[in-house]
């Protein structure tokens, strides 16, 4: 009996060390990936901008000075020499002013909050809905799995972006007025106003972006459902909920998170496009998509008004892509033991 106890203790310690070594190996592979490290550093800087936007921004993002509309600093005129004949030089604006005299730098800084909020809340909603849906479908199987996956197929038949646009138009028209206090319309309108117009964006993304996550979670559960440790838990009388949360979920959460990380640029692009066509955040809340739309009207005369927020958007999406690719490669079991 003592020998068996020592054997079980040794085996458990060996499994624990192996698990720790796997995570340590993945971390070392991640930090060796220069693109992933660069993306992580950029995202860390953007997170600091998100937190300290009120300190970094030199002017209020919604302050209008009509006498300074389309103003440009001297260094920006040197970058775009075609504007020398008509540009209004004003070095008080680090990145110039838009056509309403609002500081471009402050609006780009505060626009970071919108994009990063969508980048974190959108995947969280998709992960929670898709993971729950896919886990239930894959674990119970049979008729339940068939019905739930057919519903996913029906949802996949609708283009995601078109569905989001239709839902945003519906939400904005249905909740355009505050309504009576205590009603659903009043509550939704209040929450949307407090969120700067992002509540309905979150709802639209959450209702359309979970299908791929549900399929991935289902496939992971199907591969684990027949494993020995799950069968052992069933033999010991563990409930379905305990098996799901204790044995299956910890083993599938890693691939699901990596998959959602790779989807973040898509969520940001949804918000940017919605803001570009006027269905995004409520003005005067700055959004990079709305800034690009405003700058597009003066693209030939003042190209920086569209190019600068576009550059911020591109850097953010590249950073998320680099970090997501790095996480995928680091957690790939086929890369285990390699130096890449």
PDB file of N, CA and C in Angstrom, residues 97-154:
ATOM      1  N   UNK A  97      -5.404  69.989 -36.868  1.00  0.00           N
ATOM      2  CA  UNK A  97      -6.807  70.068 -36.459  1.00  0.00           C
ATOM      3  C   UNK A  97      -7.682  69.648 -37.622  1.00  0.00           C
ATOM      4  N   UNK A  98      -8.884  69.143 -37.315  1.00  0.00           N
ATOM      5  CA  UNK A  98      -9.782  68.716 -38.383  1.00  0.00           C
ATOM      6  C   UNK A  98     -10.577  69.908 -38.904  1.00  0.00           C
ATOM      7  N   UNK A  99     -11.584  69.637 -39.747  1.00  0.00           N
ATOM      8  CA  UNK A  99     -12.317  70.726 -40.381  1.00  0.00           C
ATOM      9  C   UNK A  99     -13.207  71.487 -39.409  1.00  0.00           C
ATOM     10  N   UNK A 100     -13.390  70.952 -38.172  1.00  0.00           N
ATOM     11  CA  UNK A 100     -14.152  71.671 -37.152  1.00  0.00           C
ATOM     12  C   UNK A 100     -13.253  72.305 -36.102  1.00  0.00           C
ATOM     13  N   UNK A 101     -11.952  72.258 -36.302  1.00  0.00           N
ATOM     14  CA  UNK A 101     -11.020  72.854 -35.358  1.00  0.00           C
ATOM     15  C   UNK A 101     -10.759  72.003 -34.127  1.00  0.00           C
ATOM     16  N   UNK A 102     -10.998  70.694 -34.209  1.00  0.00           N
ATOM     17  CA  UNK A 102     -10.747  69.789 -33.090  1.00  0.00           C
ATOM     18  C   UNK A 102      -9.351  69.179 -33.221  1.00  0.00           C
ATOM     19  N   UNK A 103      -8.692  69.001 -32.105  1.00  0.00           N
ATOM     20  CA  UNK A 103      -7.315  68.514 -32.092  1.00  0.00           C
ATOM     21  C   UNK A 103      -7.257  67.063 -32.554  1.00  0.00           C
ATOM     22  N   UNK A 104      -6.513  66.795 -33.619  1.00  0.00           N
ATOM     23  CA  UNK A 104      -6.408  65.448 -34.174  1.00  0.00           C
ATOM     24  C   UNK A 104      -5.701  64.495 -33.216  1.00  0.00           C
ATOM     25  N   UNK A 105      -4.656  64.973 -32.567  1.00  0.00           N
ATOM     26  CA  UNK A 105      -3.901  64.116 -31.656  1.00  0.00           C
ATOM     27  C   UNK A 105      -4.789  63.616 -30.512  1.00  0.00           C
ATOM     28  N   UNK A 106      -5.541  64.509 -29.909  1.00  0.00           N
ATOM     29  CA  UNK A 106      -6.421  64.119 -28.804  1.00  0.00           C
ATOM     30  C   UNK A 106      -7.497  63.144 -29.278  1.00  0.00           C
ATOM     31  N   UNK A 107      -8.014  63.350 -30.465  1.00  0.00           N
ATOM     32  CA  UNK A 107      -9.066  62.469 -30.964  1.00  0.00           C
ATOM     33  C   UNK A 107      -8.508  61.090 -31.305  1.00  0.00           C
ATOM     34  N   UNK A 108      -7.292  61.018 -31.816  1.00  0.00           N
ATOM     35  CA  UNK A 108      -6.679  59.715 -32.079  1.00  0.00           C
ATOM     36  C   UNK A 108      -6.395  58.987 -30.769  1.00  0.00           C
ATOM     37  N   UNK A 109      -5.933  59.734 -29.764  1.00  0.00           N
ATOM     38  CA  UNK A 109      -5.655  59.128 -28.455  1.00  0.00           C
ATOM     39  C   UNK A 109      -6.936  58.569 -27.853  1.00  0.00           C
ATOM     40  N   UNK A 110      -8.008  59.334 -27.853  1.00  0.00           N
ATOM     41  CA  UNK A 110      -9.267  58.849 -27.289  1.00  0.00           C
ATOM     42  C   UNK A 110      -9.909  57.785 -28.181  1.00  0.00           C
ATOM     43  N   UNK A 111      -9.617  57.805 -29.464  1.00  0.00           N
ATOM     44  CA  UNK A 111     -10.103  56.742 -30.339  1.00  0.00           C
ATOM     45  C   UNK A 111      -9.520  55.382 -29.992  1.00  0.00           C
ATOM     46  N   UNK A 112      -8.351  55.384 -29.342  1.00  0.00           N
ATOM     47  CA  UNK A 112      -7.760  54.130 -28.878  1.00  0.00           C
ATOM     48  C   UNK A 112      -8.691  53.418 -27.910  1.00  0.00           C
ATOM     49  N   UNK A 113      -9.388  54.186 -27.088  1.00  0.00           N
ATOM     50  CA  UNK A 113     -10.298  53.579 -26.113  1.00  0.00           C
ATOM     51  C   UNK A 113     -11.417  52.811 -26.799  1.00  0.00           C
ATOM     52  N   UNK A 114     -11.947  53.352 -27.879  1.00  0.00           N
ATOM     53  CA  UNK A 114     -13.033  52.682 -28.595  1.00  0.00           C
ATOM     54  C   UNK A 114     -12.539  51.378 -29.206  1.00  0.00           C
ATOM     55  N   UNK A 115     -11.408  51.432 -29.923  1.00  0.00           N
ATOM     56  CA  UNK A 115     -10.905  50.245 -30.609  1.00  0.00           C
ATOM     57  C   UNK A 115     -10.483  49.158 -29.628  1.00  0.00           C
ATOM     58  N   UNK A 116      -9.804  49.517 -28.544  1.00  0.00           N
ATOM     59  CA  UNK A 116      -9.368  48.510 -27.582  1.00  0.00           C
ATOM     60  C   UNK A 116     -10.540  47.959 -26.775  1.00  0.00           C
ATOM     61  N   UNK A 117     -11.550  48.781 -26.515  1.00  0.00           N
ATOM     62  CA  UNK A 117     -12.735  48.255 -25.835  1.00  0.00           C
ATOM     63  C   UNK A 117     -13.414  47.201 -26.686  1.00  0.00           C
ATOM     64  N   UNK A 118     -13.559  47.470 -27.982  1.00  0.00           N
ATOM     65  CA  UNK A 118     -14.123  46.476 -28.893  1.00  0.00           C
ATOM     66  C   UNK A 118     -13.209  45.256 -28.974  1.00  0.00           C
ATOM     67  N   UNK A 119     -11.895  45.484 -28.947  1.00  0.00           N
ATOM     68  CA  UNK A 119     -10.935  44.382 -29.055  1.00  0.00           C
ATOM     69  C   UNK A 119     -10.995  43.442 -27.863  1.00  0.00           C
ATOM     70  N   UNK A 120     -11.427  43.932 -26.696  1.00  0.00           N
ATOM     71  CA  UNK A 120     -11.484  43.086 -25.507  1.00  0.00           C
ATOM     72  C   UNK A 120     -12.898  42.579 -25.226  1.00  0.00           C
ATOM     73  N   UNK A 121     -13.892  43.431 -25.387  1.00  0.00           N
ATOM     74  CA  UNK A 121     -15.262  43.029 -25.066  1.00  0.00           C
ATOM     75  C   UNK A 121     -15.842  42.123 -26.159  1.00  0.00           C
ATOM     76  N   UNK A 122     -15.564  42.430 -27.433  1.00  0.00           N
ATOM     77  CA  UNK A 122     -16.072  41.604 -28.521  1.00  0.00           C
ATOM     78  C   UNK A 122     -15.641  40.151 -28.412  1.00  0.00           C
ATOM     79  N   UNK A 123     -14.338  39.856 -28.274  1.00  0.00           N
ATOM     80  CA  UNK A 123     -13.918  38.455 -28.111  1.00  0.00           C
ATOM     81  C   UNK A 123     -14.477  37.804 -26.858  1.00  0.00           C
ATOM     82  N   UNK A 124     -14.643  38.578 -25.777  1.00  0.00           N
ATOM     83  CA  UNK A 124     -15.177  38.004 -24.544  1.00  0.00           C
ATOM     84  C   UNK A 124     -16.613  37.523 -24.749  1.00  0.00           C
ATOM     85  N   UNK A 125     -17.434  38.344 -25.408  1.00  0.00           N
ATOM     86  CA  UNK A 125     -18.817  37.944 -25.683  1.00  0.00           C
ATOM     87  C   UNK A 125     -18.840  36.729 -26.605  1.00  0.00           C
ATOM     88  N   UNK A 126     -18.048  36.775 -27.667  1.00  0.00           N
ATOM     89  CA  UNK A 126     -17.992  35.656 -28.605  1.00  0.00           C
ATOM     90  C   UNK A 126     -17.512  34.378 -27.927  1.00  0.00           C
ATOM     91  N   UNK A 127     -16.501  34.508 -27.062  1.00  0.00           N
ATOM     92  CA  UNK A 127     -15.951  33.338 -26.373  1.00  0.00           C
ATOM     93  C   UNK A 127     -16.982  32.719 -25.439  1.00  0.00           C
ATOM     94  N   UNK A 128     -17.671  33.537 -24.662  1.00  0.00           N
ATOM     95  CA  UNK A 128     -18.638  33.012 -23.697  1.00  0.00           C
ATOM     96  C   UNK A 128     -19.807  32.321 -24.399  1.00  0.00           C
ATOM     97  N   UNK A 129     -20.371  32.978 -25.418  1.00  0.00           N
ATOM     98  CA  UNK A 129     -21.521  32.395 -26.117  1.00  0.00           C
ATOM     99  C   UNK A 129     -21.100  31.163 -26.904  1.00  0.00           C
ATOM    100  N   UNK A 130     -20.040  31.299 -27.707  1.00  0.00           N
ATOM    101  CA  UNK A 130     -19.608  30.185 -28.548  1.00  0.00           C
ATOM    102  C   UNK A 130     -19.116  29.001 -27.753  1.00  0.00           C
ATOM    103  N   UNK A 131     -18.386  29.247 -26.672  1.00  0.00           N
ATOM    104  CA  UNK A 131     -17.861  28.150 -25.864  1.00  0.00           C
ATOM    105  C   UNK A 131     -18.997  27.384 -25.192  1.00  0.00           C
ATOM    106  N   UNK A 132     -19.958  28.103 -24.617  1.00  0.00           N
ATOM    107  CA  UNK A 132     -21.091  27.431 -23.979  1.00  0.00           C
ATOM    108  C   UNK A 132     -21.900  26.634 -24.998  1.00  0.00           C
ATOM    109  N   UNK A 133     -22.166  27.234 -26.144  1.00  0.00           N
ATOM    110  CA  UNK A 133     -22.953  26.571 -27.173  1.00  0.00           C
ATOM    111  C   UNK A 133     -22.234  25.327 -27.699  1.00  0.00           C
ATOM    112  N   UNK A 134     -20.949  25.481 -28.027  1.00  0.00           N
ATOM    113  CA  UNK A 134     -20.189  24.361 -28.583  1.00  0.00           C
ATOM    114  C   UNK A 134     -19.953  23.246 -27.584  1.00  0.00           C
ATOM    115  N   UNK A 135     -19.720  23.591 -26.307  1.00  0.00           N
ATOM    116  CA  UNK A 135     -19.489  22.563 -25.289  1.00  0.00           C
ATOM    117  C   UNK A 135     -20.748  21.724 -25.066  1.00  0.00           C
ATOM    118  N   UNK A 136     -21.893  22.372 -24.988  1.00  0.00           N
ATOM    119  CA  UNK A 136     -23.146  21.628 -24.808  1.00  0.00           C
ATOM    120  C   UNK A 136     -23.411  20.736 -26.012  1.00  0.00           C
ATOM    121  N   UNK A 137     -23.214  21.287 -27.205  1.00  0.00           N
ATOM    122  CA  UNK A 137     -23.461  20.512 -28.422  1.00  0.00           C
ATOM    123  C   UNK A 137     -22.532  19.308 -28.517  1.00  0.00           C
ATOM    124  N   UNK A 138     -21.233  19.522 -28.291  1.00  0.00           N
ATOM    125  CA  UNK A 138     -20.281  18.428 -28.430  1.00  0.00           C
ATOM    126  C   UNK A 138     -20.374  17.400 -27.334  1.00  0.00           C
ATOM    127  N   UNK A 139     -20.711  17.811 -26.120  1.00  0.00           N
ATOM    128  CA  UNK A 139     -20.720  16.871 -24.991  1.00  0.00           C
ATOM    129  C   UNK A 139     -21.930  15.941 -25.042  1.00  0.00           C
ATOM    130  N   UNK A 140     -23.108  16.478 -25.312  1.00  0.00           N
ATOM    131  CA  UNK A 140     -24.307  15.654 -25.288  1.00  0.00           C
ATOM    132  C   UNK A 140     -24.520  14.908 -26.601  1.00  0.00           C
ATOM    133  N   UNK A 141     -24.079  15.477 -27.718  1.00  0.00           N
ATOM    134  CA  UNK A 141     -24.141  14.776 -28.990  1.00  0.00           C
ATOM    135  C   UNK A 141     -25.557  14.428 -29.412  1.00  0.00           C
ATOM    136  N   UNK A 142     -25.647  13.483 -30.362  1.00  0.00           N
ATOM    137  CA  UNK A 142     -26.947  12.978 -30.794  1.00  0.00           C
ATOM    138  C   UNK A 142     -27.843  14.044 -31.391  1.00  0.00           C
ATOM    139  N   UNK A 143     -29.117  13.994 -31.005  1.00  0.00           N
ATOM    140  CA  UNK A 143     -30.097  14.923 -31.543  1.00  0.00           C
ATOM    141  C   UNK A 143     -29.818  16.358 -31.099  1.00  0.00           C
ATOM    142  N   UNK A 144     -29.347  16.529 -29.868  1.00  0.00           N
ATOM    143  CA  UNK A 144     -29.013  17.863 -29.374  1.00  0.00           C
ATOM    144  C   UNK A 144     -27.928  18.490 -30.244  1.00  0.00           C
ATOM    145  N   UNK A 145     -26.896  17.718 -30.517  1.00  0.00           N
ATOM    146  CA  UNK A 145     -25.794  18.207 -31.354  1.00  0.00           C
ATOM    147  C   UNK A 145     -26.281  18.538 -32.756  1.00  0.00           C
ATOM    148  N   UNK A 146     -27.122  17.688 -33.306  1.00  0.00           N
ATOM    149  CA  UNK A 146     -27.616  17.902 -34.664  1.00  0.00           C
ATOM    150  C   UNK A 146     -28.449  19.178 -34.752  1.00  0.00           C
ATOM    151  N   UNK A 147     -29.362  19.389 -33.815  1.00  0.00           N
ATOM    152  CA  UNK A 147     -30.202  20.583 -33.846  1.00  0.00           C
ATOM    153  C   UNK A 147     -29.380  21.855 -33.641  1.00  0.00           C
ATOM    154  N   UNK A 148     -28.452  21.815 -32.696  1.00  0.00           N
ATOM    155  CA  UNK A 148     -27.664  23.009 -32.405  1.00  0.00           C
ATOM    156  C   UNK A 148     -26.740  23.359 -33.568  1.00  0.00           C
ATOM    157  N   UNK A 149     -26.151  22.384 -34.205  1.00  0.00           N
ATOM    158  CA  UNK A 149     -25.261  22.669 -35.338  1.00  0.00           C
ATOM    159  C   UNK A 149     -26.028  23.116 -36.570  1.00  0.00           C
ATOM    160  N   UNK A 150     -27.258  22.632 -36.733  1.00  0.00           N
ATOM    161  CA  UNK A 150     -28.060  23.131 -37.861  1.00  0.00           C
ATOM    162  C   UNK A 150     -28.412  24.601 -37.648  1.00  0.00           C
ATOM    163  N   UNK A 151     -28.634  24.996 -36.401  1.00  0.00           N
ATOM    164  CA  UNK A 151     -28.876  26.413 -36.113  1.00  0.00           C
ATOM    165  C   UNK A 151     -27.642  27.241 -36.454  1.00  0.00           C
ATOM    166  N   UNK A 152     -26.459  26.718 -36.137  1.00  0.00           N
ATOM    167  CA  UNK A 152     -25.219  27.417 -36.490  1.00  0.00           C
ATOM    168  C   UNK A 152     -25.099  27.534 -38.008  1.00  0.00           C
ATOM    169  N   UNK A 153     -25.452  26.483 -38.738  1.00  0.00           N
ATOM    170  CA  UNK A 153     -25.394  26.533 -40.204  1.00  0.00           C
ATOM    171  C   UNK A 153     -26.324  27.607 -40.757  1.00  0.00           C
ATOM    172  N   UNK A 154     -27.508  27.734 -40.158  1.00  0.00           N
ATOM    173  CA  UNK A 154     -28.450  28.764 -40.606  1.00  0.00           C
ATOM    174  C   UNK A 154     -27.868  30.153 -40.346  1.00  0.00           C
TER     175      UNK A 154
END
